[in-house]
Amino acid sequence: SLEEVVAEAQAAVLQMSAEQEQKAARLEALLRRQEEATRKLEQHNKKLLDLASKDPLTGLDNRRVFNRALETEMDRQARYDQGFSLLIVDMDYFKKVNDTFGHPIGDRILRALSMFLKQRLRKTDHIGRYGGEEFAIIMPDTRESDARTVINDIRERFAELTQSAGDREFHVTFSCGVARWEGEAASSLCERADQALYQAKTTGRNRVESTAA
């Protein structure tokens, strides 16, 4: 009869509608899982990138990434000719700190200095851990004398901080070499900054020195 045909048609429509809803729900669930998987993959890739570019102890750029930033800054300054200064910071008597108080205390001091530098320097300044107890800093658009003034103030303030190891208290200092880029290769600039650091180390430590090209 006509009523039976209509009822069958309605039932078929309802069944198709239910199947479509189920398919839509499954598709939505698949999309959600895909989005979650993509998010986790992005997080994993970011962690891998951080491991490849960041120093795990301080969170600063490692030497490889810092050297790349130095080359980038040199390229930029070659176009705009505003100059920049390179600073190399090295903790004084750090081996003695590790031998006396242990490496965990030494690691804590390295983290403290890296945080101190980040807090005191400009956002445009680039800081990297250069190796061991050595840090390097790029100060764009900064004269050598200004760079010396800034890092010397940081040196004095850091030396005033009281460090602790159990019931013992002590102070830690650093020395710094400063060199202004004079258009030379990165290796020559780093060598001049190293020479200035060596001068600071051999003339008493806990001081800032610079050399001209």
Short mmCIF file of C-alpha atoms in Angstrom, two decimals, residues 31-199:
data_model
loop_
_atom_site.label_atom_id
_atom_site.label_comp_id
_atom_site.label_asym_id
_atom_site.label_seq_id
_atom_site.Cartn_x
_atom_site.Cartn_y
_atom_site.Cartn_z
CA LEU A 31 40.14 15.55 12.68
CA ARG A 32 40.52 16.10 16.42
CA ARG A 33 43.05 13.26 16.64
CA GLN A 34 44.90 14.68 13.65
CA GLU A 35 45.04 18.13 15.22
CA GLU A 36 46.31 16.66 18.49
CA ALA A 37 48.95 14.63 16.65
CA THR A 38 50.04 17.72 14.71
CA ARG A 39 50.30 19.74 17.94
CA LYS A 40 52.41 17.03 19.61
CA LEU A 41 54.64 16.81 16.53
CA GLU A 42 55.17 20.58 16.57
CA GLN A 43 56.05 20.44 20.27
CA HIS A 44 58.47 17.59 19.63
CA ASN A 45 60.10 19.45 16.74
CA LYS A 46 60.47 22.55 18.92
CA LYS A 47 62.17 20.47 21.62
CA LEU A 48 64.55 19.00 19.04
CA LEU A 49 65.31 22.50 17.73
CA ASP A 50 65.96 23.74 21.26
CA LEU A 51 68.28 20.81 21.93
CA ALA A 52 70.19 21.64 18.77
CA SER A 53 70.43 25.39 19.41
CA LYS A 54 70.24 25.98 23.18
CA ASP A 55 72.68 25.33 25.97
CA PRO A 56 70.79 22.90 28.25
CA LEU A 57 72.15 24.38 31.49
CA THR A 58 71.49 28.09 30.94
CA GLY A 59 68.94 28.14 28.12
CA LEU A 60 71.18 30.53 26.18
CA ASP A 61 72.13 29.97 22.55
CA ASN A 62 75.01 27.56 22.17
CA ARG A 63 78.29 28.49 20.50
CA ARG A 64 77.24 27.32 17.03
CA VAL A 65 74.08 29.43 17.03
CA PHE A 66 75.87 32.40 18.58
CA ASN A 67 78.52 32.31 15.85
CA ARG A 68 75.76 32.34 13.26
CA ALA A 69 74.20 35.36 14.98
CA LEU A 70 77.60 37.06 14.91
CA GLU A 71 77.88 36.55 11.14
CA THR A 72 74.33 37.89 10.73
CA GLU A 73 75.17 41.00 12.74
CA MET A 74 78.29 41.56 10.67
CA ASP A 75 76.23 41.36 7.48
CA ARG A 76 73.72 43.84 8.90
CA GLN A 77 76.40 46.27 10.00
CA ALA A 78 78.10 46.03 6.61
CA ARG A 79 74.91 47.53 5.15
CA TYR A 80 74.08 50.09 7.84
CA ASP A 81 77.58 50.86 9.20
CA GLN A 82 76.50 51.55 12.79
CA GLY A 83 79.01 49.21 14.37
CA PHE A 84 78.73 46.79 17.27
CA SER A 85 80.81 45.44 20.12
CA LEU A 86 81.66 41.85 21.00
CA LEU A 87 82.20 40.94 24.64
CA ILE A 88 83.63 37.71 26.04
CA VAL A 89 82.92 37.05 29.73
CA ASP A 90 84.76 34.43 31.75
CA MET A 91 84.20 33.46 35.38
CA ASP A 92 87.23 33.98 37.64
CA TYR A 93 88.72 30.96 39.44
CA PHE A 94 85.74 28.85 38.42
CA LYS A 95 87.64 25.57 38.69
CA LYS A 96 88.33 26.42 42.32
CA VAL A 97 84.59 27.00 42.86
CA ASN A 98 83.80 23.56 41.42
CA ASP A 99 86.60 21.86 43.37
CA THR A 100 85.63 23.54 46.63
CA PHE A 101 81.84 23.50 46.53
CA GLY A 102 81.01 20.91 43.87
CA HIS A 103 79.72 21.05 40.31
CA PRO A 104 76.04 21.51 41.26
CA ILE A 105 76.98 24.79 42.96
CA GLY A 106 79.08 25.73 39.94
CA ASP A 107 76.16 25.00 37.63
CA ARG A 108 73.89 27.14 39.80
CA ILE A 109 76.32 30.05 39.55
CA LEU A 110 76.48 29.73 35.77
CA ARG A 111 72.69 29.85 35.62
CA ALA A 112 72.69 32.84 37.96
CA LEU A 113 75.12 34.75 35.77
CA SER A 114 73.21 33.94 32.59
CA MET A 115 70.00 35.20 34.22
CA PHE A 116 71.80 38.29 35.54
CA LEU A 117 73.07 39.11 32.05
CA LYS A 118 69.63 38.64 30.49
CA GLN A 119 68.05 40.91 33.08
CA ARG A 120 70.65 43.68 32.78
CA LEU A 121 71.28 43.76 29.05
CA ARG A 122 68.97 45.03 26.31
CA LYS A 123 66.59 42.78 24.44
CA THR A 124 68.52 43.61 21.27
CA ASP A 125 71.77 42.30 22.79
CA HIS A 126 72.56 38.69 21.95
CA ILE A 127 73.97 36.41 24.67
CA GLY A 128 75.40 32.94 24.17
CA ARG A 129 77.21 30.38 26.26
CA TYR A 130 80.55 30.13 24.51
CA GLY A 131 81.78 27.09 26.40
CA GLY A 132 82.49 26.06 29.97
CA GLU A 133 82.36 29.16 32.15
CA GLU A 134 82.63 31.51 29.16
CA PHE A 135 79.84 33.66 27.73
CA ALA A 136 79.79 35.89 24.64
CA ILE A 137 77.66 38.97 24.00
CA ILE A 138 76.86 40.95 20.85
CA MET A 139 75.90 44.56 21.57
CA PRO A 140 74.55 46.11 18.35
CA ASP A 141 75.01 49.83 17.63
CA THR A 142 77.26 50.17 20.67
CA ARG A 143 80.62 51.89 20.94
CA GLU A 144 83.41 50.04 22.71
CA SER A 145 83.49 52.58 25.53
CA ASP A 146 79.74 52.27 26.10
CA ALA A 147 79.95 48.48 26.07
CA ARG A 148 82.71 48.65 28.68
CA THR A 149 80.61 50.91 30.89
CA VAL A 150 77.60 48.61 30.72
CA ILE A 151 79.43 45.35 31.38
CA ASN A 152 81.57 46.93 34.09
CA ASP A 153 78.43 47.94 35.98
CA ILE A 154 77.11 44.39 35.62
CA ARG A 155 80.47 43.01 36.81
CA GLU A 156 80.42 45.17 39.94
CA ARG A 157 76.85 44.26 40.80
CA PHE A 158 77.35 40.55 40.21
CA ALA A 159 80.43 40.55 42.45
CA GLU A 160 78.30 41.95 45.26
CA LEU A 161 75.91 38.98 45.19
CA THR A 162 76.36 36.54 48.04
CA GLN A 163 76.58 32.92 46.90
CA SER A 164 75.91 30.09 49.32
CA ALA A 165 76.86 26.43 49.63
CA GLY A 166 75.36 24.86 52.72
CA ASP A 167 76.35 27.08 55.64
CA ARG A 168 79.20 28.70 53.68
CA GLU A 169 78.91 32.02 51.86
CA PHE A 170 81.22 33.40 49.20
CA HIS A 171 81.41 35.79 46.23
CA VAL A 172 82.18 35.10 42.58
CA THR A 173 83.57 37.50 40.00
CA PHE A 174 84.13 37.54 36.26
CA SER A 175 86.47 39.19 33.80
CA CYS A 176 85.54 40.53 30.38
CA GLY A 177 87.21 41.43 27.11
CA VAL A 178 85.59 43.92 24.74
CA ALA A 179 86.28 44.53 21.05
CA ARG A 180 84.44 46.75 18.58
CA TRP A 181 83.96 45.36 15.09
CA GLU A 182 86.21 47.14 12.62
CA GLY A 183 85.06 45.39 9.46
CA GLU A 184 87.29 42.33 9.89
CA ALA A 185 86.43 38.64 9.79
CA ALA A 186 84.62 37.06 12.72
CA SER A 187 87.72 35.07 13.69
CA SER A 188 89.80 38.26 13.93
CA LEU A 189 87.14 40.02 16.02
CA CYS A 190 86.89 37.06 18.40
CA GLU A 191 90.66 36.94 18.68
CA ARG A 192 90.80 40.60 19.69
CA ALA A 193 88.06 40.10 22.29
CA ASP A 194 89.99 37.08 23.59
CA GLN A 195 93.16 39.16 23.81
CA ALA A 196 91.31 41.77 25.84
CA LEU A 197 89.97 39.03 28.12
CA TYR A 198 93.48 37.64 28.55
CA GLN A 199 94.67 41.12 29.51
#
